[in-house]
Amino acid sequence: MNAMHIDAIDLNLLRLFDAVYRARSVSKAAELLGLTQPAASHGLGRLRLLLKDALFIRAPGGVAPTPRAERLARAVQSALGTLEEALSEPDRFEPTESRKTFRIHMSDIGEGRFLPALMARLGELSPGVRLETLPLLPSEIAPALDSGRIDFAFGFLPKVRDTQRVMLLKDRYIVLLRKGHPFARARRTGQAMLETLRKLEYVAVRTHAETIRILQLLNLEDRVRLTTEHFMVLPAIVRETDLAVVMPRNIARGFAEEGHYAIVEPAFPLRDFTVSLHWSKRFEADPANRWLREVIKDLFIER
């Protein structure tokens, strides 16, 4: 069989292929590229005819690549990244003059932890630069970084693959209670503490899967009395009740400084974790991306 000549391929079809491969969904790829779903499906059909391969087959939650698509993916991503770099803006970024908007994935708890210091530093270095937070599902983060929909992602994101990353800090999940709570006063350790944890009632945060996973591993699911969407509502709830919450220690310390809370550090499974900054290899050489990366690293990397 004769090999297909590259002249037959439209660059936009390769961009579509890359988006579908990363998103594992034709509809999500269409959204990332600003296409209608029929247009994306039509383009994918053209590419299938050109390559004489299905490329993607239906799978739970979307599509899965064929072996041919798997072999093509790395080469396509590399080629698109090279073109992106070659066609990008001149290799200078003037922070004092820029009015660029950077878009960043953060959870609500990440916003509380990172945005105050970051905005203060940007006010000093680049007063015209704007930030916009855009929280996404873990499955959406890598495709959004690669498409330029977001510039960075902060957080503990163990399910996010195929990104560039740097570790900012180490943290640990703890239990936050109101000051004066009987459990906080008791000096239990080891198994005795874990047994007492089973007597508490908890607030669970739906958007922070790792804390829910810890409660599951400790068989505490039936002790969850309240499930909420966001961490930042927790201080008021914990202060006024005997409910406990599993949350990151760095954030809990900020609450505890107010004097109304106590922190307990049981030997949880999965209690230690790292917070990282993620970005796309496609934009690694971009001057604006590189500049803000260095600002963030300088501010937050633990030394």
PDB file of C-alpha atoms in Angstrom, residues 16-274:
ATOM      1  CA  LEU A  16      -8.384  18.288  15.704  1.00  0.00           C
ATOM      2  CA  PHE A  17      -6.709  14.885  16.029  1.00  0.00           C
ATOM      3  CA  ASP A  18      -4.541  16.181  18.883  1.00  0.00           C
ATOM      4  CA  ALA A  19      -7.501  17.717  20.713  1.00  0.00           C
ATOM      5  CA  VAL A  20      -9.598  14.533  20.445  1.00  0.00           C
ATOM      6  CA  TYR A  21      -6.657  12.402  21.577  1.00  0.00           C
ATOM      7  CA  ARG A  22      -6.040  14.557  24.646  1.00  0.00           C
ATOM      8  CA  ALA A  23      -9.693  15.102  25.590  1.00  0.00           C
ATOM      9  CA  ARG A  24     -10.850  11.554  24.686  1.00  0.00           C
ATOM     10  CA  SER A  25     -14.019  13.214  23.473  1.00  0.00           C
ATOM     11  CA  VAL A  26     -15.084  14.705  20.130  1.00  0.00           C
ATOM     12  CA  SER A  27     -17.482  17.173  21.787  1.00  0.00           C
ATOM     13  CA  LYS A  28     -14.865  18.398  24.283  1.00  0.00           C
ATOM     14  CA  ALA A  29     -12.306  18.719  21.485  1.00  0.00           C
ATOM     15  CA  ALA A  30     -14.796  20.779  19.476  1.00  0.00           C
ATOM     16  CA  GLU A  31     -15.340  23.091  22.459  1.00  0.00           C
ATOM     17  CA  LEU A  32     -11.584  23.531  22.981  1.00  0.00           C
ATOM     18  CA  LEU A  33     -11.089  24.426  19.307  1.00  0.00           C
ATOM     19  CA  GLY A  34     -14.162  26.635  18.993  1.00  0.00           C
ATOM     20  CA  LEU A  35     -15.882  24.288  16.527  1.00  0.00           C
ATOM     21  CA  THR A  36     -19.377  22.900  16.375  1.00  0.00           C
ATOM     22  CA  GLN A  37     -19.609  19.177  17.083  1.00  0.00           C
ATOM     23  CA  PRO A  38     -20.797  18.413  13.502  1.00  0.00           C
ATOM     24  CA  ALA A  39     -17.761  20.280  12.118  1.00  0.00           C
ATOM     25  CA  ALA A  40     -15.432  18.339  14.407  1.00  0.00           C
ATOM     26  CA  SER A  41     -17.074  15.028  13.454  1.00  0.00           C
ATOM     27  CA  HIS A  42     -16.813  15.911   9.765  1.00  0.00           C
ATOM     28  CA  GLY A  43     -13.127  16.789  10.114  1.00  0.00           C
ATOM     29  CA  LEU A  44     -12.411  13.579  11.973  1.00  0.00           C
ATOM     30  CA  GLY A  45     -14.213  11.660   9.213  1.00  0.00           C
ATOM     31  CA  ARG A  46     -11.953  13.275   6.590  1.00  0.00           C
ATOM     32  CA  LEU A  47      -8.867  12.326   8.565  1.00  0.00           C
ATOM     33  CA  ARG A  48     -10.083   8.737   8.937  1.00  0.00           C
ATOM     34  CA  LEU A  49     -10.491   8.469   5.172  1.00  0.00           C
ATOM     35  CA  LEU A  50      -7.052   9.949   4.527  1.00  0.00           C
ATOM     36  CA  LEU A  51      -5.319   7.667   7.025  1.00  0.00           C
ATOM     37  CA  LYS A  52      -7.536   4.639   6.332  1.00  0.00           C
ATOM     38  CA  ASP A  53      -7.992   4.031  10.044  1.00  0.00           C
ATOM     39  CA  ALA A  54     -10.848   4.574  12.517  1.00  0.00           C
ATOM     40  CA  LEU A  55      -8.408   6.490  14.806  1.00  0.00           C
ATOM     41  CA  PHE A  56     -10.940   6.621  17.661  1.00  0.00           C
ATOM     42  CA  ILE A  57     -13.616   4.198  18.773  1.00  0.00           C
ATOM     43  CA  ARG A  58     -16.481   4.653  21.194  1.00  0.00           C
ATOM     44  CA  ALA A  59     -15.584   4.055  24.849  1.00  0.00           C
ATOM     45  CA  PRO A  60     -17.246   4.753  28.204  1.00  0.00           C
ATOM     46  CA  GLY A  61     -17.379   8.518  28.649  1.00  0.00           C
ATOM     47  CA  GLY A  62     -16.076   9.340  25.168  1.00  0.00           C
ATOM     48  CA  VAL A  63     -13.661   7.740  22.709  1.00  0.00           C
ATOM     49  CA  ALA A  64     -10.463   5.683  22.863  1.00  0.00           C
ATOM     50  CA  PRO A  65      -7.554   5.836  20.364  1.00  0.00           C
ATOM     51  CA  THR A  66      -6.763   2.947  18.040  1.00  0.00           C
ATOM     52  CA  PRO A  67      -3.189   1.577  17.939  1.00  0.00           C
ATOM     53  CA  ARG A  68      -2.545   3.715  14.834  1.00  0.00           C
ATOM     54  CA  ALA A  69      -3.715   6.827  16.677  1.00  0.00           C
ATOM     55  CA  GLU A  70      -1.485   5.988  19.639  1.00  0.00           C
ATOM     56  CA  ARG A  71       1.527   5.789  17.308  1.00  0.00           C
ATOM     57  CA  LEU A  72       0.635   9.078  15.632  1.00  0.00           C
ATOM     58  CA  ALA A  73      -0.113  11.052  18.790  1.00  0.00           C
ATOM     59  CA  ARG A  74       3.409  11.786  19.988  1.00  0.00           C
ATOM     60  CA  ALA A  75       4.622  12.843  16.540  1.00  0.00           C
ATOM     61  CA  VAL A  76       1.599  15.098  16.022  1.00  0.00           C
ATOM     62  CA  GLN A  77       1.996  16.715  19.451  1.00  0.00           C
ATOM     63  CA  SER A  78       5.693  17.328  18.839  1.00  0.00           C
ATOM     64  CA  ALA A  79       5.056  18.841  15.415  1.00  0.00           C
ATOM     65  CA  LEU A  80       2.293  21.132  16.683  1.00  0.00           C
ATOM     66  CA  GLY A  81       4.461  22.247  19.596  1.00  0.00           C
ATOM     67  CA  THR A  82       7.322  23.110  17.246  1.00  0.00           C
ATOM     68  CA  LEU A  83       4.990  25.132  15.008  1.00  0.00           C
ATOM     69  CA  GLU A  84       3.426  26.887  17.999  1.00  0.00           C
ATOM     70  CA  GLU A  85       6.848  27.961  19.225  1.00  0.00           C
ATOM     71  CA  ALA A  86       8.021  29.072  15.771  1.00  0.00           C
ATOM     72  CA  LEU A  87       4.897  31.149  15.119  1.00  0.00           C
ATOM     73  CA  SER A  88       4.540  32.627  18.591  1.00  0.00           C
ATOM     74  CA  GLU A  89       5.032  36.230  19.615  1.00  0.00           C
ATOM     75  CA  PRO A  90       8.554  37.702  19.578  1.00  0.00           C
ATOM     76  CA  ASP A  91      10.753  36.229  22.300  1.00  0.00           C
ATOM     77  CA  ARG A  92      10.284  39.166  24.665  1.00  0.00           C
ATOM     78  CA  PHE A  93       7.744  39.937  27.331  1.00  0.00           C
ATOM     79  CA  GLU A  94       7.616  43.363  28.925  1.00  0.00           C
ATOM     80  CA  PRO A  95       5.862  42.903  32.299  1.00  0.00           C
ATOM     81  CA  THR A  96       5.688  46.617  33.078  1.00  0.00           C
ATOM     82  CA  GLU A  97       3.823  47.273  29.810  1.00  0.00           C
ATOM     83  CA  SER A  98       1.760  44.109  29.371  1.00  0.00           C
ATOM     84  CA  ARG A  99      -2.000  43.944  29.791  1.00  0.00           C
ATOM     85  CA  LYS A 100      -2.148  40.195  29.243  1.00  0.00           C
ATOM     86  CA  THR A 101      -4.755  38.069  31.024  1.00  0.00           C
ATOM     87  CA  PHE A 102      -3.446  34.776  32.440  1.00  0.00           C
ATOM     88  CA  ARG A 103      -5.983  32.037  33.144  1.00  0.00           C
ATOM     89  CA  ILE A 104      -5.257  29.600  35.946  1.00  0.00           C
ATOM     90  CA  HIS A 105      -6.945  26.466  37.270  1.00  0.00           C
ATOM     91  CA  MET A 106      -7.291  26.648  41.052  1.00  0.00           C
ATOM     92  CA  SER A 107      -9.673  25.260  43.598  1.00  0.00           C
ATOM     93  CA  ASP A 108     -11.331  27.636  46.035  1.00  0.00           C
ATOM     94  CA  ILE A 109      -8.815  26.605  48.674  1.00  0.00           C
ATOM     95  CA  GLY A 110      -5.984  27.229  46.222  1.00  0.00           C
ATOM     96  CA  GLU A 111      -7.303  30.716  45.590  1.00  0.00           C
ATOM     97  CA  GLY A 112      -7.175  31.438  49.316  1.00  0.00           C
ATOM     98  CA  ARG A 113      -3.660  30.041  49.616  1.00  0.00           C
ATOM     99  CA  PHE A 114      -1.957  31.529  46.543  1.00  0.00           C
ATOM    100  CA  LEU A 115      -3.839  34.522  45.146  1.00  0.00           C
ATOM    101  CA  PRO A 116      -3.191  37.122  47.884  1.00  0.00           C
ATOM    102  CA  ALA A 117       0.604  36.848  47.656  1.00  0.00           C
ATOM    103  CA  LEU A 118       0.562  36.430  43.874  1.00  0.00           C
ATOM    104  CA  MET A 119      -1.610  39.498  43.268  1.00  0.00           C
ATOM    105  CA  ALA A 120       0.546  41.573  45.608  1.00  0.00           C
ATOM    106  CA  ARG A 121       3.684  40.586  43.684  1.00  0.00           C
ATOM    107  CA  LEU A 122       2.068  41.214  40.302  1.00  0.00           C
ATOM    108  CA  GLY A 123       0.999  44.639  41.508  1.00  0.00           C
ATOM    109  CA  GLU A 124       4.677  45.415  42.059  1.00  0.00           C
ATOM    110  CA  LEU A 125       6.056  43.846  38.877  1.00  0.00           C
ATOM    111  CA  SER A 126       3.304  44.143  36.275  1.00  0.00           C
ATOM    112  CA  PRO A 127       0.329  46.300  37.292  1.00  0.00           C
ATOM    113  CA  GLY A 128      -1.410  45.848  33.920  1.00  0.00           C
ATOM    114  CA  VAL A 129      -1.434  42.036  34.004  1.00  0.00           C
ATOM    115  CA  ARG A 130      -4.742  40.359  34.913  1.00  0.00           C
ATOM    116  CA  LEU A 131      -5.515  36.929  36.358  1.00  0.00           C
ATOM    117  CA  GLU A 132      -8.646  34.866  35.887  1.00  0.00           C
ATOM    118  CA  THR A 133      -9.216  31.609  37.753  1.00  0.00           C
ATOM    119  CA  LEU A 134     -10.978  28.842  35.879  1.00  0.00           C
ATOM    120  CA  PRO A 135     -11.566  25.672  37.938  1.00  0.00           C
ATOM    121  CA  LEU A 136     -11.776  22.565  35.755  1.00  0.00           C
ATOM    122  CA  LEU A 137     -12.313  18.839  36.201  1.00  0.00           C
ATOM    123  CA  PRO A 138      -9.039  16.868  36.412  1.00  0.00           C
ATOM    124  CA  SER A 139      -9.754  15.263  33.013  1.00  0.00           C
ATOM    125  CA  GLU A 140     -10.034  18.712  31.413  1.00  0.00           C
ATOM    126  CA  ILE A 141      -6.827  20.259  32.746  1.00  0.00           C
ATOM    127  CA  ALA A 142      -4.163  18.820  30.411  1.00  0.00           C
ATOM    128  CA  PRO A 143      -6.209  19.455  27.228  1.00  0.00           C
ATOM    129  CA  ALA A 144      -6.994  22.989  28.414  1.00  0.00           C
ATOM    130  CA  LEU A 145      -3.301  23.682  29.041  1.00  0.00           C
ATOM    131  CA  ASP A 146      -2.326  22.340  25.627  1.00  0.00           C
ATOM    132  CA  SER A 147      -5.008  24.328  23.817  1.00  0.00           C
ATOM    133  CA  GLY A 148      -4.156  27.567  25.633  1.00  0.00           C
ATOM    134  CA  ARG A 149      -7.561  27.748  27.292  1.00  0.00           C
ATOM    135  CA  ILE A 150      -5.658  28.028  30.592  1.00  0.00           C
ATOM    136  CA  ASP A 151      -2.008  28.932  31.162  1.00  0.00           C
ATOM    137  CA  PHE A 152      -1.322  27.162  34.467  1.00  0.00           C
ATOM    138  CA  ALA A 153      -2.851  24.770  36.983  1.00  0.00           C
ATOM    139  CA  PHE A 154      -2.107  24.829  40.697  1.00  0.00           C
ATOM    140  CA  GLY A 155      -2.779  22.032  43.141  1.00  0.00           C
ATOM    141  CA  PHE A 156      -2.472  18.422  44.161  1.00  0.00           C
ATOM    142  CA  LEU A 157      -3.476  16.904  40.834  1.00  0.00           C
ATOM    143  CA  PRO A 158      -2.421  13.228  40.810  1.00  0.00           C
ATOM    144  CA  LYS A 159      -4.740  12.375  37.886  1.00  0.00           C
ATOM    145  CA  VAL A 160      -3.308  15.059  35.592  1.00  0.00           C
ATOM    146  CA  ARG A 161      -0.820  13.531  33.139  1.00  0.00           C
ATOM    147  CA  ASP A 162       1.384  14.725  30.278  1.00  0.00           C
ATOM    148  CA  THR A 163       2.139  18.194  31.627  1.00  0.00           C
ATOM    149  CA  GLN A 164       5.274  20.009  32.661  1.00  0.00           C
ATOM    150  CA  ARG A 165       5.311  20.560  36.401  1.00  0.00           C
ATOM    151  CA  VAL A 166       7.326  21.786  39.351  1.00  0.00           C
ATOM    152  CA  MET A 167       6.658  20.997  43.001  1.00  0.00           C
ATOM    153  CA  LEU A 168       5.881  24.106  45.033  1.00  0.00           C
ATOM    154  CA  LEU A 169       5.365  22.733  48.526  1.00  0.00           C
ATOM    155  CA  LYS A 170       4.636  19.699  50.660  1.00  0.00           C
ATOM    156  CA  ASP A 171       1.505  19.571  52.758  1.00  0.00           C
ATOM    157  CA  ARG A 172      -0.484  17.189  54.937  1.00  0.00           C
ATOM    158  CA  TYR A 173      -4.155  16.499  55.602  1.00  0.00           C
ATOM    159  CA  ILE A 174      -5.203  17.131  59.220  1.00  0.00           C
ATOM    160  CA  VAL A 175      -8.432  17.403  61.213  1.00  0.00           C
ATOM    161  CA  LEU A 176      -9.720  20.889  62.027  1.00  0.00           C
ATOM    162  CA  LEU A 177     -12.009  21.311  65.056  1.00  0.00           C
ATOM    163  CA  ARG A 178     -13.409  24.188  67.061  1.00  0.00           C
ATOM    164  CA  LYS A 179     -11.304  25.368  69.959  1.00  0.00           C
ATOM    165  CA  GLY A 180     -12.346  23.572  73.128  1.00  0.00           C
ATOM    166  CA  HIS A 181     -13.674  20.509  71.305  1.00  0.00           C
ATOM    167  CA  PRO A 182     -13.335  17.446  73.633  1.00  0.00           C
ATOM    168  CA  PHE A 183     -11.391  15.535  70.967  1.00  0.00           C
ATOM    169  CA  ALA A 184      -8.886  18.366  70.615  1.00  0.00           C
ATOM    170  CA  ARG A 185      -8.201  18.350  74.375  1.00  0.00           C
ATOM    171  CA  ALA A 186      -7.648  14.576  74.549  1.00  0.00           C
ATOM    172  CA  ARG A 187      -4.026  13.551  74.039  1.00  0.00           C
ATOM    173  CA  ARG A 188      -4.508  10.345  72.116  1.00  0.00           C
ATOM    174  CA  THR A 189      -2.021   8.826  69.722  1.00  0.00           C
ATOM    175  CA  GLY A 190      -1.825   5.936  67.267  1.00  0.00           C
ATOM    176  CA  GLN A 191      -4.704   3.489  67.191  1.00  0.00           C
ATOM    177  CA  ALA A 192      -6.487   5.191  70.085  1.00  0.00           C
ATOM    178  CA  MET A 193      -6.696   8.396  68.071  1.00  0.00           C
ATOM    179  CA  LEU A 194      -7.972   6.576  64.985  1.00  0.00           C
ATOM    180  CA  GLU A 195     -10.642   4.856  67.061  1.00  0.00           C
ATOM    181  CA  THR A 196     -11.753   8.208  68.474  1.00  0.00           C
ATOM    182  CA  LEU A 197     -11.957   9.635  64.944  1.00  0.00           C
ATOM    183  CA  ARG A 198     -14.792   7.179  64.355  1.00  0.00           C
ATOM    184  CA  LYS A 199     -16.839   8.914  67.051  1.00  0.00           C
ATOM    185  CA  LEU A 200     -16.688  12.314  65.356  1.00  0.00           C
ATOM    186  CA  GLU A 201     -19.085  13.647  62.740  1.00  0.00           C
ATOM    187  CA  TYR A 202     -17.665  15.288  59.627  1.00  0.00           C
ATOM    188  CA  VAL A 203     -18.093  17.875  56.938  1.00  0.00           C
ATOM    189  CA  ALA A 204     -17.027  16.533  53.516  1.00  0.00           C
ATOM    190  CA  VAL A 205     -16.061  18.742  50.566  1.00  0.00           C
ATOM    191  CA  ARG A 206     -17.349  17.335  47.291  1.00  0.00           C
ATOM    192  CA  THR A 207     -14.804  19.059  45.063  1.00  0.00           C
ATOM    193  CA  HIS A 208     -11.779  17.719  46.986  1.00  0.00           C
ATOM    194  CA  ALA A 209     -11.769  14.026  46.222  1.00  0.00           C
ATOM    195  CA  GLU A 210      -8.684  13.146  48.266  1.00  0.00           C
ATOM    196  CA  THR A 211     -10.283  14.183  51.549  1.00  0.00           C
ATOM    197  CA  ILE A 212     -13.322  12.062  50.750  1.00  0.00           C
ATOM    198  CA  ARG A 213     -10.989   9.192  49.852  1.00  0.00           C
ATOM    199  CA  ILE A 214      -9.360   9.434  53.295  1.00  0.00           C
ATOM    200  CA  LEU A 215     -12.756   9.235  54.996  1.00  0.00           C
ATOM    201  CA  GLN A 216     -13.563   6.176  52.867  1.00  0.00           C
ATOM    202  CA  LEU A 217     -10.298   4.443  53.780  1.00  0.00           C
ATOM    203  CA  LEU A 218     -11.029   5.048  57.472  1.00  0.00           C
ATOM    204  CA  ASN A 219     -14.575   3.710  57.041  1.00  0.00           C
ATOM    205  CA  LEU A 220     -15.993   7.051  58.133  1.00  0.00           C
ATOM    206  CA  GLU A 221     -18.429   7.630  55.273  1.00  0.00           C
ATOM    207  CA  ASP A 222     -21.404   7.013  57.532  1.00  0.00           C
ATOM    208  CA  ARG A 223     -20.083   9.701  59.902  1.00  0.00           C
ATOM    209  CA  VAL A 224     -20.430  12.461  57.281  1.00  0.00           C
ATOM    210  CA  ARG A 225     -23.232  14.754  58.377  1.00  0.00           C
ATOM    211  CA  LEU A 226     -22.756  17.593  55.877  1.00  0.00           C
ATOM    212  CA  THR A 227     -21.420  17.597  52.313  1.00  0.00           C
ATOM    213  CA  THR A 228     -20.586  20.960  50.785  1.00  0.00           C
ATOM    214  CA  GLU A 229     -19.061  22.217  47.550  1.00  0.00           C
ATOM    215  CA  HIS A 230     -16.343  24.525  48.856  1.00  0.00           C
ATOM    216  CA  PHE A 231     -13.706  24.615  51.575  1.00  0.00           C
ATOM    217  CA  MET A 232     -13.995  28.302  52.368  1.00  0.00           C
ATOM    218  CA  VAL A 233     -17.370  27.926  54.092  1.00  0.00           C
ATOM    219  CA  LEU A 234     -15.845  25.534  56.622  1.00  0.00           C
ATOM    220  CA  PRO A 235     -14.437  27.910  59.275  1.00  0.00           C
ATOM    221  CA  ALA A 236     -17.866  29.238  60.199  1.00  0.00           C
ATOM    222  CA  ILE A 237     -19.372  25.734  60.295  1.00  0.00           C
ATOM    223  CA  VAL A 238     -16.572  24.217  62.395  1.00  0.00           C
ATOM    224  CA  ARG A 239     -16.496  27.144  64.819  1.00  0.00           C
ATOM    225  CA  GLU A 240     -20.215  26.849  65.612  1.00  0.00           C
ATOM    226  CA  THR A 241     -20.524  23.030  65.789  1.00  0.00           C
ATOM    227  CA  ASP A 242     -18.745  19.863  66.894  1.00  0.00           C
ATOM    228  CA  LEU A 243     -18.264  18.840  63.259  1.00  0.00           C
ATOM    229  CA  ALA A 244     -14.754  17.978  62.092  1.00  0.00           C
ATOM    230  CA  VAL A 245     -13.207  18.474  58.666  1.00  0.00           C
ATOM    231  CA  VAL A 246     -10.250  16.850  56.940  1.00  0.00           C
ATOM    232  CA  MET A 247      -8.283  19.586  55.163  1.00  0.00           C
ATOM    233  CA  PRO A 248      -4.738  20.696  54.240  1.00  0.00           C
ATOM    234  CA  ARG A 249      -2.588  21.785  57.173  1.00  0.00           C
ATOM    235  CA  ASN A 250      -1.259  24.928  55.460  1.00  0.00           C
ATOM    236  CA  ILE A 251      -4.785  26.302  55.096  1.00  0.00           C
ATOM    237  CA  ALA A 252      -5.907  25.130  58.533  1.00  0.00           C
ATOM    238  CA  ARG A 253      -3.024  27.014  60.157  1.00  0.00           C
ATOM    239  CA  GLY A 254      -4.375  30.234  58.695  1.00  0.00           C
ATOM    240  CA  PHE A 255      -7.748  29.529  60.274  1.00  0.00           C
ATOM    241  CA  ALA A 256      -6.168  28.532  63.599  1.00  0.00           C
ATOM    242  CA  GLU A 257      -4.393  31.884  63.839  1.00  0.00           C
ATOM    243  CA  GLU A 258      -7.806  33.458  64.458  1.00  0.00           C
ATOM    244  CA  GLY A 259      -7.878  31.622  67.786  1.00  0.00           C
ATOM    245  CA  HIS A 260     -11.181  29.757  67.324  1.00  0.00           C
ATOM    246  CA  TYR A 261      -9.813  26.433  66.046  1.00  0.00           C
ATOM    247  CA  ALA A 262      -7.662  23.452  66.955  1.00  0.00           C
ATOM    248  CA  ILE A 263      -5.607  21.229  64.656  1.00  0.00           C
ATOM    249  CA  VAL A 264      -5.163  17.495  65.210  1.00  0.00           C
ATOM    250  CA  GLU A 265      -2.752  15.419  63.103  1.00  0.00           C
ATOM    251  CA  PRO A 266      -3.755  11.729  63.077  1.00  0.00           C
ATOM    252  CA  ALA A 267      -1.717   9.177  61.121  1.00  0.00           C
ATOM    253  CA  PHE A 268      -4.084   9.156  58.138  1.00  0.00           C
ATOM    254  CA  PRO A 269      -3.532   6.978  55.095  1.00  0.00           C
ATOM    255  CA  LEU A 270      -2.604   9.225  52.144  1.00  0.00           C
ATOM    256  CA  ARG A 271      -2.133  12.173  54.480  1.00  0.00           C
ATOM    257  CA  ASP A 272       1.027  13.589  52.851  1.00  0.00           C
ATOM    258  CA  PHE A 273       0.795  15.234  49.444  1.00  0.00           C
ATOM    259  CA  THR A 274       2.516  17.795  47.246  1.00  0.00           C
TER     260      THR A 274
END
